[in-house]
Amino acid sequence: RDNSHAPKGPNRDVCVIFTDIQSSVLLWSEIRERMAGALDMHKSLIRKLIAKYKCYEVKTVGDSFMIVTADPVAGVQLALAIQEQLYYADWATDDIDAFYKKQCPCNLSKAEYRQVWNGLRVRIGANYGQVQIIWDKVMKGYDYFGPVVNTAARIEQLAHGGQ
């Protein structure tokens, strides 16, 4: 595991980022055959961007990422790049958009919908401030705790996919 971009030290300011796929449980139940490939693509895309912006993947849980960086500008750039790359990705199926369109109370044409959405919708929450940092012997990596982490997670939960 590469820990070179992990913010280190007992307490310091970091940008904490959480991501999560909107409605992933329902997506798995309705279009299971498409979700495995979509999830792989989602994870690959995010990991490439984490490396590009020199951020640190703390952990994943299901389809969610916890990411940190000492540079808040890099954190914002990462969040924007994730949304942009997901939008422009070739998902090789209309099933994901058809699923989300059913959930949408608006009456958009396919062209209008496509101007706003494409593929998986990912919520992102970020926060910046002082956190506690520990070395996790089991994960062989760093983990981060405190109110800044909790707030970033709550922001992600309040967001909609694409935000």
PDB file of C-alpha atoms in Angstrom:
ATOM      1  CA  ARG A   1       0.000   0.000   0.000  1.00  0.00           C
ATOM      2  CA  ASP A   2       1.359   3.406  -0.984  1.00  0.00           C
ATOM      3  CA  ASN A   3       1.176   5.786   1.986  1.00  0.00           C
ATOM      4  CA  SER A   4       3.371   8.471   0.414  1.00  0.00           C
ATOM      5  CA  HIS A   5       0.530  11.015   0.017  1.00  0.00           C
ATOM      6  CA  ALA A   6      -1.040  10.319   3.413  1.00  0.00           C
ATOM      7  CA  PRO A   7      -1.066  13.308   5.754  1.00  0.00           C
ATOM      8  CA  LYS A   8       0.916  12.166   8.814  1.00  0.00           C
ATOM      9  CA  GLY A   9       1.418  13.290  12.376  1.00  0.00           C
ATOM     10  CA  PRO A  10      -0.778  13.145  15.470  1.00  0.00           C
ATOM     11  CA  ASN A  11      -2.982  16.181  14.705  1.00  0.00           C
ATOM     12  CA  ARG A  12      -3.070  18.367  11.622  1.00  0.00           C
ATOM     13  CA  ASP A  13      -5.388  20.094   9.190  1.00  0.00           C
ATOM     14  CA  VAL A  14      -6.557  17.961   6.291  1.00  0.00           C
ATOM     15  CA  CYS A  15      -9.284  17.968   3.685  1.00  0.00           C
ATOM     16  CA  VAL A  16     -11.538  14.934   4.195  1.00  0.00           C
ATOM     17  CA  ILE A  17     -13.653  13.715   1.277  1.00  0.00           C
ATOM     18  CA  PHE A  18     -16.374  11.064   1.227  1.00  0.00           C
ATOM     19  CA  THR A  19     -18.039   9.704  -1.905  1.00  0.00           C
ATOM     20  CA  ASP A  20     -21.045   7.417  -2.326  1.00  0.00           C
ATOM     21  CA  ILE A  21     -23.113   6.212  -5.274  1.00  0.00           C
ATOM     22  CA  GLN A  22     -26.683   7.507  -5.065  1.00  0.00           C
ATOM     23  CA  SER A  23     -29.269   4.699  -4.770  1.00  0.00           C
ATOM     24  CA  SER A  24     -26.668   1.945  -5.136  1.00  0.00           C
ATOM     25  CA  VAL A  25     -28.751  -0.639  -3.245  1.00  0.00           C
ATOM     26  CA  LEU A  26     -31.671  -0.120  -5.622  1.00  0.00           C
ATOM     27  CA  LEU A  27     -29.354  -0.106  -8.630  1.00  0.00           C
ATOM     28  CA  TRP A  28     -27.967  -3.485  -7.537  1.00  0.00           C
ATOM     29  CA  SER A  29     -31.471  -4.913  -7.159  1.00  0.00           C
ATOM     30  CA  GLU A  30     -32.803  -3.556 -10.465  1.00  0.00           C
ATOM     31  CA  ILE A  31     -29.816  -3.763 -12.840  1.00  0.00           C
ATOM     32  CA  ARG A  32     -27.480  -6.207 -11.121  1.00  0.00           C
ATOM     33  CA  GLU A  33     -25.919  -7.370 -14.393  1.00  0.00           C
ATOM     34  CA  ARG A  34     -24.739  -3.820 -15.169  1.00  0.00           C
ATOM     35  CA  MET A  35     -23.613  -2.757 -11.701  1.00  0.00           C
ATOM     36  CA  ALA A  36     -20.508  -4.933 -11.393  1.00  0.00           C
ATOM     37  CA  GLY A  37     -18.919  -3.313 -14.444  1.00  0.00           C
ATOM     38  CA  ALA A  38     -20.158   0.155 -13.480  1.00  0.00           C
ATOM     39  CA  LEU A  39     -18.736  -0.206  -9.970  1.00  0.00           C
ATOM     40  CA  ASP A  40     -15.365  -1.351 -11.331  1.00  0.00           C
ATOM     41  CA  MET A  41     -15.287   1.632 -13.684  1.00  0.00           C
ATOM     42  CA  HIS A  42     -16.302   4.008 -10.864  1.00  0.00           C
ATOM     43  CA  LYS A  43     -13.534   2.721  -8.563  1.00  0.00           C
ATOM     44  CA  SER A  44     -10.892   2.768 -11.302  1.00  0.00           C
ATOM     45  CA  LEU A  45     -11.766   6.320 -12.310  1.00  0.00           C
ATOM     46  CA  ILE A  46     -11.680   7.612  -8.736  1.00  0.00           C
ATOM     47  CA  ARG A  47      -8.388   5.854  -7.955  1.00  0.00           C
ATOM     48  CA  LYS A  48      -6.723   7.367 -11.030  1.00  0.00           C
ATOM     49  CA  LEU A  49      -7.865  10.817  -9.941  1.00  0.00           C
ATOM     50  CA  ILE A  50      -6.696  10.237  -6.352  1.00  0.00           C
ATOM     51  CA  ALA A  51      -3.238   9.523  -7.770  1.00  0.00           C
ATOM     52  CA  LYS A  52      -3.363  12.499 -10.168  1.00  0.00           C
ATOM     53  CA  TYR A  53      -4.196  14.957  -7.372  1.00  0.00           C
ATOM     54  CA  LYS A  54      -1.774  13.288  -4.901  1.00  0.00           C
ATOM     55  CA  CYS A  55      -4.514  12.511  -2.406  1.00  0.00           C
ATOM     56  CA  TYR A  56      -4.733   9.466  -0.139  1.00  0.00           C
ATOM     57  CA  GLU A  57      -7.351   6.706  -0.220  1.00  0.00           C
ATOM     58  CA  VAL A  58      -8.008   5.939   3.431  1.00  0.00           C
ATOM     59  CA  LYS A  59     -10.555   3.188   2.809  1.00  0.00           C
ATOM     60  CA  THR A  60     -13.524   2.020   0.809  1.00  0.00           C
ATOM     61  CA  VAL A  61     -16.719   0.555   2.162  1.00  0.00           C
ATOM     62  CA  GLY A  62     -18.919  -0.915  -0.546  1.00  0.00           C
ATOM     63  CA  ASP A  63     -19.080   1.793  -3.192  1.00  0.00           C
ATOM     64  CA  SER A  64     -17.981   4.616  -0.863  1.00  0.00           C
ATOM     65  CA  PHE A  65     -14.527   6.154  -0.619  1.00  0.00           C
ATOM     66  CA  MET A  66     -12.874   8.030   2.225  1.00  0.00           C
ATOM     67  CA  ILE A  67     -10.088  10.228   0.841  1.00  0.00           C
ATOM     68  CA  VAL A  68      -7.827  12.803   2.500  1.00  0.00           C
ATOM     69  CA  THR A  69      -5.273  15.362   1.423  1.00  0.00           C
ATOM     70  CA  ALA A  70      -3.230  17.977   3.236  1.00  0.00           C
ATOM     71  CA  ASP A  71      -4.002  20.400   0.385  1.00  0.00           C
ATOM     72  CA  PRO A  72      -7.607  21.700   0.427  1.00  0.00           C
ATOM     73  CA  VAL A  73      -7.247  23.002  -3.148  1.00  0.00           C
ATOM     74  CA  ALA A  74      -6.315  19.501  -4.326  1.00  0.00           C
ATOM     75  CA  GLY A  75      -9.340  18.168  -2.432  1.00  0.00           C
ATOM     76  CA  VAL A  76     -11.721  20.517  -4.231  1.00  0.00           C
ATOM     77  CA  GLN A  77     -10.037  19.812  -7.564  1.00  0.00           C
ATOM     78  CA  LEU A  78     -10.400  16.075  -6.931  1.00  0.00           C
ATOM     79  CA  ALA A  79     -14.107  16.378  -6.093  1.00  0.00           C
ATOM     80  CA  LEU A  80     -14.784  18.416  -9.242  1.00  0.00           C
ATOM     81  CA  ALA A  81     -12.728  16.068 -11.413  1.00  0.00           C
ATOM     82  CA  ILE A  82     -14.606  13.030 -10.086  1.00  0.00           C
ATOM     83  CA  GLN A  83     -17.954  14.571 -11.043  1.00  0.00           C
ATOM     84  CA  GLU A  84     -16.672  15.670 -14.441  1.00  0.00           C
ATOM     85  CA  GLN A  85     -15.066  12.317 -15.282  1.00  0.00           C
ATOM     86  CA  LEU A  86     -18.167  10.397 -14.202  1.00  0.00           C
ATOM     87  CA  TYR A  87     -20.340  12.600 -16.400  1.00  0.00           C
ATOM     88  CA  TYR A  88     -18.160  12.156 -19.482  1.00  0.00           C
ATOM     89  CA  ALA A  89     -17.528   8.434 -18.932  1.00  0.00           C
ATOM     90  CA  ASP A  90     -18.823   5.918 -21.457  1.00  0.00           C
ATOM     91  CA  TRP A  91     -20.995   3.671 -19.297  1.00  0.00           C
ATOM     92  CA  ALA A  92     -21.775   1.411 -22.288  1.00  0.00           C
ATOM     93  CA  THR A  93     -25.415   1.127 -21.212  1.00  0.00           C
ATOM     94  CA  ASP A  94     -28.540   3.255 -20.928  1.00  0.00           C
ATOM     95  CA  ASP A  95     -29.804   1.122 -18.021  1.00  0.00           C
ATOM     96  CA  ILE A  96     -28.252   3.339 -15.345  1.00  0.00           C
ATOM     97  CA  ASP A  97     -29.803   6.508 -16.749  1.00  0.00           C
ATOM     98  CA  ALA A  98     -33.135   4.741 -17.275  1.00  0.00           C
ATOM     99  CA  PHE A  99     -33.096   3.727 -13.599  1.00  0.00           C
ATOM    100  CA  TYR A 100     -32.357   7.267 -12.361  1.00  0.00           C
ATOM    101  CA  LYS A 101     -34.828   8.825 -14.803  1.00  0.00           C
ATOM    102  CA  LYS A 102     -37.603   6.698 -13.244  1.00  0.00           C
ATOM    103  CA  GLN A 103     -36.677   8.216  -9.871  1.00  0.00           C
ATOM    104  CA  CYS A 104     -36.816  11.784 -11.190  1.00  0.00           C
ATOM    105  CA  PRO A 105     -40.107  13.667 -10.682  1.00  0.00           C
ATOM    106  CA  CYS A 106     -39.250  15.922 -13.637  1.00  0.00           C
ATOM    107  CA  ASN A 107     -40.384  15.271 -17.175  1.00  0.00           C
ATOM    108  CA  LEU A 108     -37.201  15.718 -19.198  1.00  0.00           C
ATOM    109  CA  SER A 109     -36.638  14.486 -22.722  1.00  0.00           C
ATOM    110  CA  LYS A 110     -33.686  12.153 -23.227  1.00  0.00           C
ATOM    111  CA  ALA A 111     -31.651  15.046 -24.682  1.00  0.00           C
ATOM    112  CA  GLU A 112     -32.527  17.354 -21.767  1.00  0.00           C
ATOM    113  CA  TYR A 113     -31.732  14.621 -19.254  1.00  0.00           C
ATOM    114  CA  ARG A 114     -28.367  13.983 -20.944  1.00  0.00           C
ATOM    115  CA  GLN A 115     -27.408  17.657 -20.545  1.00  0.00           C
ATOM    116  CA  VAL A 116     -27.590  17.174 -16.770  1.00  0.00           C
ATOM    117  CA  TRP A 117     -26.822  13.494 -16.088  1.00  0.00           C
ATOM    118  CA  ASN A 118     -24.893  10.535 -17.446  1.00  0.00           C
ATOM    119  CA  GLY A 119     -24.288   7.212 -15.719  1.00  0.00           C
ATOM    120  CA  LEU A 120     -23.711   6.729 -12.024  1.00  0.00           C
ATOM    121  CA  ARG A 121     -24.572   9.625  -9.738  1.00  0.00           C
ATOM    122  CA  VAL A 122     -22.067  10.100  -6.959  1.00  0.00           C
ATOM    123  CA  ARG A 123     -22.528  12.263  -3.873  1.00  0.00           C
ATOM    124  CA  ILE A 124     -19.430  13.960  -2.486  1.00  0.00           C
ATOM    125  CA  GLY A 125     -18.944  15.635   0.879  1.00  0.00           C
ATOM    126  CA  ALA A 126     -15.799  17.475   1.932  1.00  0.00           C
ATOM    127  CA  ASN A 127     -14.592  19.334   4.990  1.00  0.00           C
ATOM    128  CA  TYR A 128     -11.291  20.859   6.096  1.00  0.00           C
ATOM    129  CA  GLY A 129      -9.803  21.160   9.548  1.00  0.00           C
ATOM    130  CA  GLN A 130      -7.858  19.443  12.295  1.00  0.00           C
ATOM    131  CA  VAL A 131      -8.171  15.669  12.625  1.00  0.00           C
ATOM    132  CA  GLN A 132      -6.576  12.961  14.715  1.00  0.00           C
ATOM    133  CA  ILE A 133      -4.340  10.692  12.665  1.00  0.00           C
ATOM    134  CA  ILE A 134      -3.408   7.157  13.649  1.00  0.00           C
ATOM    135  CA  TRP A 135      -1.448   4.343  12.058  1.00  0.00           C
ATOM    136  CA  ASP A 136      -3.689   1.323  11.609  1.00  0.00           C
ATOM    137  CA  LYS A 137      -1.594  -1.855  11.887  1.00  0.00           C
ATOM    138  CA  VAL A 138      -4.275  -4.040  10.284  1.00  0.00           C
ATOM    139  CA  MET A 139      -4.860  -1.749   7.279  1.00  0.00           C
ATOM    140  CA  LYS A 140      -1.151  -0.879   7.133  1.00  0.00           C
ATOM    141  CA  GLY A 141      -2.162   2.700   6.531  1.00  0.00           C
ATOM    142  CA  TYR A 142      -3.295   5.891   8.178  1.00  0.00           C
ATOM    143  CA  ASP A 143      -6.802   6.561   9.476  1.00  0.00           C
ATOM    144  CA  TYR A 144      -8.410   9.856  10.426  1.00  0.00           C
ATOM    145  CA  PHE A 145     -10.887  10.761  13.179  1.00  0.00           C
ATOM    146  CA  GLY A 146     -12.737  13.679  14.702  1.00  0.00           C
ATOM    147  CA  PRO A 147     -15.524  16.178  14.078  1.00  0.00           C
ATOM    148  CA  VAL A 148     -14.086  17.242  10.695  1.00  0.00           C
ATOM    149  CA  VAL A 149     -14.350  13.652   9.470  1.00  0.00           C
ATOM    150  CA  ASN A 150     -17.881  13.262  10.834  1.00  0.00           C
ATOM    151  CA  THR A 151     -18.999  16.532   9.235  1.00  0.00           C
ATOM    152  CA  ALA A 152     -17.603  15.542   5.820  1.00  0.00           C
ATOM    153  CA  ALA A 153     -19.540  12.270   6.051  1.00  0.00           C
ATOM    154  CA  ARG A 154     -22.772  14.111   6.974  1.00  0.00           C
ATOM    155  CA  ILE A 155     -22.302  16.569   4.075  1.00  0.00           C
ATOM    156  CA  GLU A 156     -21.958  13.625   1.676  1.00  0.00           C
ATOM    157  CA  GLN A 157     -25.140  12.055   3.049  1.00  0.00           C
ATOM    158  CA  LEU A 158     -27.091  15.287   2.478  1.00  0.00           C
ATOM    159  CA  ALA A 159     -25.893  15.718  -1.101  1.00  0.00           C
ATOM    160  CA  HIS A 160     -27.536  14.375  -4.232  1.00  0.00           C
ATOM    161  CA  GLY A 161     -25.625  12.524  -6.920  1.00  0.00           C
ATOM    162  CA  GLY A 162     -23.644  15.039  -8.927  1.00  0.00           C
ATOM    163  CA  GLN A 163     -23.110  17.336  -5.936  1.00  0.00           C
TER     164      GLN A 163
END
